[in-house]
PDB file of C-alpha atoms in Angstrom:
ATOM      1  CA  ARG K  15      49.733 -63.915  50.016  1.00 47.00           C
ATOM      2  CA  VAL K  16      52.208 -62.241  47.629  1.00 45.00           C
ATOM      3  CA  VAL K  17      49.677 -62.275  44.795  1.00 48.00           C
ATOM      4  CA  VAL K  18      47.006 -60.646  46.990  1.00 49.00           C
ATOM      5  CA  ALA K  19      49.378 -57.901  48.153  1.00 54.00           C
ATOM      6  CA  THR K  20      50.481 -57.205  44.586  1.00 62.00           C
ATOM      7  CA  THR K  21      46.868 -57.019  43.391  1.00 67.00           C
ATOM      8  CA  GLU K  22      45.952 -54.619  46.190  1.00 70.00           C
ATOM      9  CA  LYS K  23      48.940 -52.435  45.374  1.00 68.00           C
ATOM     10  CA  ALA K  24      48.031 -52.477  41.675  1.00 65.00           C
ATOM     11  CA  ASN K  25      44.448 -51.443  42.486  1.00 68.00           C
ATOM     12  CA  MET K  26      45.674 -48.650  44.742  1.00 70.00           C
ATOM     13  CA  LEU K  27      48.071 -47.482  42.016  1.00 68.00           C
ATOM     14  CA  ARG K  28      45.250 -47.472  39.437  1.00 73.00           C
ATOM     15  CA  ALA K  29      42.994 -45.485  41.769  1.00 71.00           C
ATOM     16  CA  PHE K  30      45.761 -42.980  42.462  1.00 67.00           C
ATOM     17  CA  ALA K  31      46.561 -42.628  38.749  1.00 68.00           C
ATOM     18  CA  ALA K  32      42.882 -42.079  37.896  1.00 71.00           C
ATOM     19  CA  ARG K  33      42.520 -39.392  40.565  1.00 73.00           C
ATOM     20  CA  ALA K  34      45.764 -37.714  39.492  1.00 67.00           C
ATOM     21  CA  ALA K  35      44.674 -37.706  35.845  1.00 64.00           C
ATOM     22  CA  THR K  36      41.296 -36.190  36.762  1.00 68.00           C
ATOM     23  CA  ALA K  37      42.977 -33.520  38.850  1.00 63.00           C
ATOM     24  CA  ALA K  38      45.414 -32.729  36.049  1.00 59.00           C
ATOM     25  CA  VAL K  39      42.598 -32.332  33.512  1.00 57.00           C
ATOM     26  CA  ARG K  40      40.628 -30.097  35.864  1.00 59.00           C
ATOM     27  CA  SER K  41      43.639 -27.924  36.632  1.00 57.00           C
ATOM     28  CA  SER K  42      44.456 -27.474  32.939  1.00 55.00           C
ATOM     29  CA  GLN K  43      40.954 -26.221  32.141  1.00 53.00           C
ATOM     30  CA  PRO K  44      40.534 -22.469  32.467  1.00 53.00           C
ATOM     31  CA  ALA K  45      38.505 -21.299  35.401  1.00 49.00           C
ATOM     32  CA  MET K  46      35.096 -19.881  34.633  1.00 47.00           C
ATOM     33  CA  VAL K  47      35.701 -16.166  34.872  1.00 45.00           C
ATOM     34  CA  PRO K  48      32.739 -13.843  34.458  1.00 44.00           C
ATOM     35  CA  ARG K  49      33.098 -11.507  31.524  1.00 44.00           C
ATOM     36  CA  THR K  50      33.393  -7.946  32.641  1.00 43.00           C
ATOM     37  CA  GLY K  51      32.331  -4.985  30.609  1.00 41.00           C
ATOM     38  CA  ALA K  52      35.826  -3.507  30.758  1.00 41.00           C
ATOM     39  CA  VAL K  53      37.356  -6.335  28.773  1.00 41.00           C
ATOM     40  CA  PHE K  54      34.768  -6.960  26.089  1.00 39.00           C
ATOM     41  CA  SER K  55      32.914  -3.662  25.733  1.00 39.00           C
ATOM     42  CA  ARG K  56      35.376  -2.326  23.145  1.00 42.00           C
ATOM     43  CA  PHE K  57      34.513  -5.048  20.686  1.00 44.00           C
ATOM     44  CA  MET K  58      30.786  -4.900  21.179  1.00 41.00           C
ATOM     45  CA  SER K  59      30.599  -1.661  19.208  1.00 44.00           C
ATOM     46  CA  SER K  60      31.100  -1.579  15.474  1.00 45.00           C
ATOM     47  CA  GLU K  61      33.832   1.031  15.848  1.00 54.00           C
ATOM     48  CA  LEU K  62      36.730  -1.420  16.317  1.00 55.00           C
ATOM     49  CA  ASN K  63      35.232  -4.853  15.834  1.00 58.00           C
ATOM     50  CA  PRO K  64      37.245  -6.964  13.360  1.00 55.00           C
ATOM     51  CA  ARG K  65      34.144  -9.032  12.601  1.00 58.00           C
ATOM     52  CA  ILE K  66      32.195  -6.034  11.347  1.00 60.00           C
ATOM     53  CA  THR K  67      33.657  -5.375   7.959  1.00 63.00           C
ATOM     54  CA  VAL K  68      33.685  -2.395   5.711  1.00 71.00           C
ATOM     55  CA  ASP K  69      32.773  -2.754   2.052  1.00 73.00           C
ATOM     56  CA  PRO K  70      36.092  -3.499   0.316  1.00 72.00           C
ATOM     57  CA  ASP K  71      34.768  -1.829  -2.848  1.00 75.00           C
ATOM     58  CA  ASP K  72      34.882   1.519  -1.031  1.00 81.00           C
ATOM     59  CA  ALA K  73      38.673   1.800  -0.900  1.00 83.00           C
ATOM     60  CA  GLN K  74      38.781   5.015   1.136  1.00 88.00           C
ATOM     61  CA  ALA K  75      36.444   3.705   3.855  1.00 87.00           C
ATOM     62  CA  PHE K  76      38.241   0.355   3.907  1.00 87.00           C
ATOM     63  CA  ASP K  77      41.670   1.959   4.355  1.00 89.00           C
ATOM     64  CA  THR K  78      40.431   4.430   6.965  1.00 91.00           C
ATOM     65  CA  TYR K  79      38.708   1.717   8.997  1.00 91.00           C
ATOM     66  CA  TRP K  80      41.679  -0.651   9.064  1.00 92.00           C
ATOM     67  CA  LEU K  81      44.231   2.094   9.700  1.00 93.00           C
ATOM     68  CA  LYS K  82      42.197   3.223  12.700  1.00 93.00           C
ATOM     69  CA  PHE K  83      41.821  -0.391  13.810  1.00 93.00           C
ATOM     70  CA  PHE K  84      45.535  -1.240  13.736  1.00 94.00           C
ATOM     71  CA  GLN K  85      46.643   2.136  15.136  1.00 93.00           C
ATOM     72  CA  ASP K  86      44.571   1.649  18.282  1.00 93.00           C
ATOM     73  CA  PRO K  87      47.086   1.706  21.175  1.00 92.00           C
ATOM     74  CA  ASN K  88      44.872  -0.643  23.218  1.00 92.00           C
ATOM     75  CA  LEU K  89      44.532  -3.265  20.494  1.00 92.00           C
ATOM     76  CA  PRO K  90      44.775  -6.711  22.114  1.00 92.00           C
ATOM     77  CA  HIS K  91      46.798  -9.496  20.565  1.00 91.00           C
ATOM     78  CA  TYR K  92      43.827 -11.626  19.522  1.00 90.00           C
ATOM     79  CA  ALA K  93      42.214  -8.660  17.767  1.00 92.00           C
ATOM     80  CA  LEU K  94      45.406  -8.064  15.785  1.00 93.00           C
ATOM     81  CA  ARG K  95      45.266 -11.641  14.528  1.00 93.00           C
ATOM     82  CA  GLU K  96      41.534 -11.432  13.749  1.00 91.00           C
ATOM     83  CA  GLY K  97      42.044  -8.184  11.867  1.00 92.00           C
ATOM     84  CA  LEU K  98      44.860  -9.680   9.799  1.00 92.00           C
ATOM     85  CA  ASN K  99      42.722 -12.696   8.959  1.00 91.00           C
ATOM     86  CA  GLU K 100      39.928 -10.386   7.879  1.00 89.00           C
ATOM     87  CA  ILE K 101      41.959  -8.088   5.621  1.00 90.00           C
ATOM     88  CA  PHE K 102      43.803 -10.936   3.917  1.00 89.00           C
ATOM     89  CA  ALA K 103      40.538 -12.844   3.372  1.00 87.00           C
ATOM     90  CA  HIS K 104      39.390 -10.207   0.882  1.00 84.00           C
ATOM     91  CA  ASP K 105      40.276 -10.449  -2.777  1.00 84.00           C
ATOM     92  CA  LEU K 106      42.509  -7.392  -2.661  1.00 86.00           C
ATOM     93  CA  MET K 107      45.948  -6.252  -1.604  1.00 90.00           C
ATOM     94  CA  PRO K 108      45.839  -4.033   1.486  1.00 90.00           C
ATOM     95  CA  ASN K 109      47.263  -0.541   1.231  1.00 91.00           C
ATOM     96  CA  PRO K 110      50.954  -0.359   2.273  1.00 94.00           C
ATOM     97  CA  GLU K 111      49.963   2.096   5.018  1.00 95.00           C
ATOM     98  CA  ILE K 112      47.768  -0.611   6.562  1.00 95.00           C
ATOM     99  CA  ILE K 113      50.670  -3.066   6.496  1.00 95.00           C
ATOM    100  CA  LYS K 114      52.895  -0.480   8.184  1.00 96.00           C
ATOM    101  CA  ALA K 115      50.227  -0.004  10.859  1.00 96.00           C
ATOM    102  CA  VAL K 116      50.180  -3.794  11.343  1.00 95.00           C
ATOM    103  CA  PHE K 117      53.949  -3.753  11.891  1.00 95.00           C
ATOM    104  CA  ASP K 118      53.609  -0.964  14.457  1.00 95.00           C
ATOM    105  CA  ALA K 119      50.814  -2.823  16.268  1.00 95.00           C
ATOM    106  CA  ALA K 120      52.875  -6.015  16.315  1.00 94.00           C
ATOM    107  CA  ARG K 121      55.812  -4.049  17.701  1.00 93.00           C
ATOM    108  CA  ARG K 122      53.628  -2.594  20.464  1.00 93.00           C
ATOM    109  CA  LEU K 123      52.583  -6.148  21.315  1.00 93.00           C
ATOM    110  CA  ASN K 124      56.182  -7.394  20.974  1.00 91.00           C
ATOM    111  CA  ASP K 125      55.123 -10.013  18.404  1.00 90.00           C
ATOM    112  CA  PHE K 126      57.912 -10.573  15.885  1.00 89.00           C
ATOM    113  CA  PRO K 127      56.325 -13.622  14.184  1.00 90.00           C
ATOM    114  CA  ILE K 128      53.260 -11.593  13.150  1.00 93.00           C
ATOM    115  CA  CYS K 129      55.560  -9.252  11.222  1.00 92.00           C
ATOM    116  CA  VAL K 130      57.290 -12.092   9.391  1.00 91.00           C
ATOM    117  CA  ARG K 131      53.978 -13.804   8.582  1.00 91.00           C
ATOM    118  CA  THR K 132      52.561 -10.511   7.331  1.00 93.00           C
ATOM    119  CA  ILE K 133      55.501 -10.125   4.946  1.00 92.00           C
ATOM    120  CA  GLU K 134      54.862 -13.673   3.740  1.00 91.00           C
ATOM    121  CA  ALA K 135      51.177 -12.911   3.272  1.00 91.00           C
ATOM    122  CA  VAL K 136      51.956  -9.789   1.247  1.00 92.00           C
ATOM    123  CA  GLN K 137      54.315 -11.767  -0.987  1.00 90.00           C
ATOM    124  CA  ASP K 138      51.804 -14.591  -1.426  1.00 89.00           C
ATOM    125  CA  LYS K 139      48.849 -12.272  -2.006  1.00 90.00           C
ATOM    126  CA  ALA K 140      50.556 -10.318  -4.806  1.00 89.00           C
ATOM    127  CA  ILE K 141      49.047 -11.133  -8.167  1.00 89.00           C
ATOM    128  CA  SER K 142      52.237 -10.277 -10.053  1.00 90.00           C
ATOM    129  CA  ASN K 143      55.909  -9.595  -9.494  1.00 91.00           C
ATOM    130  CA  GLU K 144      55.291  -5.892 -10.091  1.00 94.00           C
ATOM    131  CA  VAL K 145      52.702  -5.714  -7.296  1.00 92.00           C
ATOM    132  CA  ARG K 146      54.964  -7.674  -4.959  1.00 91.00           C
ATOM    133  CA  ASP K 147      57.956  -5.467  -5.721  1.00 93.00           C
ATOM    134  CA  TYR K 148      55.876  -2.311  -5.247  1.00 94.00           C
ATOM    135  CA  MET K 149      54.519  -3.486  -1.882  1.00 93.00           C
ATOM    136  CA  MET K 150      57.934  -4.587  -0.647  1.00 93.00           C
ATOM    137  CA  ALA K 151      59.470  -1.257  -1.724  1.00 94.00           C
ATOM    138  CA  GLU K 152      56.721   0.672   0.086  1.00 95.00           C
ATOM    139  CA  ILE K 153      57.035  -1.249   3.357  1.00 94.00           C
ATOM    140  CA  ALA K 154      60.849  -1.590   3.243  1.00 93.00           C
ATOM    141  CA  PRO K 155      61.531   1.593   5.270  1.00 94.00           C
ATOM    142  CA  LYS K 156      59.251   0.359   8.076  1.00 94.00           C
ATOM    143  CA  ILE K 157      60.891  -3.079   7.945  1.00 91.00           C
ATOM    144  CA  GLN K 158      64.305  -1.423   8.284  1.00 92.00           C
ATOM    145  CA  GLU K 159      63.102   0.932  11.022  1.00 92.00           C
ATOM    146  CA  LEU K 160      61.763  -1.917  13.162  1.00 90.00           C
ATOM    147  CA  GLY K 161      64.586  -4.334  12.309  1.00 90.00           C
ATOM    148  CA  ILE K 162      62.269  -7.027  10.984  1.00 88.00           C
ATOM    149  CA  SER K 163      63.943  -9.993   9.327  1.00 85.00           C
ATOM    150  CA  SER K 164      62.496 -11.145   6.041  1.00 83.00           C
ATOM    151  CA  PRO K 165      61.333 -14.738   5.598  1.00 82.00           C
ATOM    152  CA  ALA K 166      64.299 -15.282   3.241  1.00 81.00           C
ATOM    153  CA  GLU K 167      66.759 -14.071   5.890  1.00 83.00           C
ATOM    154  CA  LEU K 168      65.241 -16.531   8.341  1.00 82.00           C
ATOM    155  CA  GLY K 169      65.379 -19.397   5.844  1.00 78.00           C
ATOM    156  CA  LEU K 170      61.593 -19.672   5.640  1.00 77.00           C
ATOM    157  CA  ASP K 171      61.562 -19.394   1.852  1.00 73.00           C
ATOM    158  CA  LYS K 172      62.970 -22.895   1.480  1.00 68.00           C
ATOM    159  CA  SER K 173      61.089 -26.091   2.053  1.00 61.00           C
ATOM    160  CA  PRO K 174      62.296 -28.054   5.094  1.00 61.00           C
ATOM    161  CA  GLU K 175      64.726 -30.889   4.612  1.00 64.00           C
ATOM    162  CA  ARG K 176      63.138 -34.292   4.563  1.00 51.00           C
ATOM    163  CA  ILE K 177      64.121 -36.498   7.463  1.00 53.00           C
ATOM    164  CA  ASP K 178      64.072 -40.200   6.759  1.00 50.00           C
TER     165      ASP K 178
END
């Protein structure tokens, strides 16, 4: 009799756990929300779509496009990240004015890590110490104005300690 009761309780516990797990998975999945024109219409046009690129060989058009893109006051967070991925994917160093516009956009979105990662990207993208020093000197006033910590100040320039 004890074995039967224990088996029944175990089966009930398994059934409950399975139902709870299914409910947890379903509740963690985002609800199917219909896409409204108000949310996605901005990025359907080529005017501010980070996936529609400008020829990087035309420096003036490239700078104008990305300055306008990052200075948009309604720029959503995901578009800021997509735009950064796009400009750093090219084999060129973005104009310092574009980097300053990125800092302002990140400040509007209250995203400090984007600023620090952008500084890291500028330092990594520089082909020489002269280019790096020039870029850092050009963006230094904006870094000071916004109170952005450098990766070195945050200790991100060192490799993490190995834990054994």
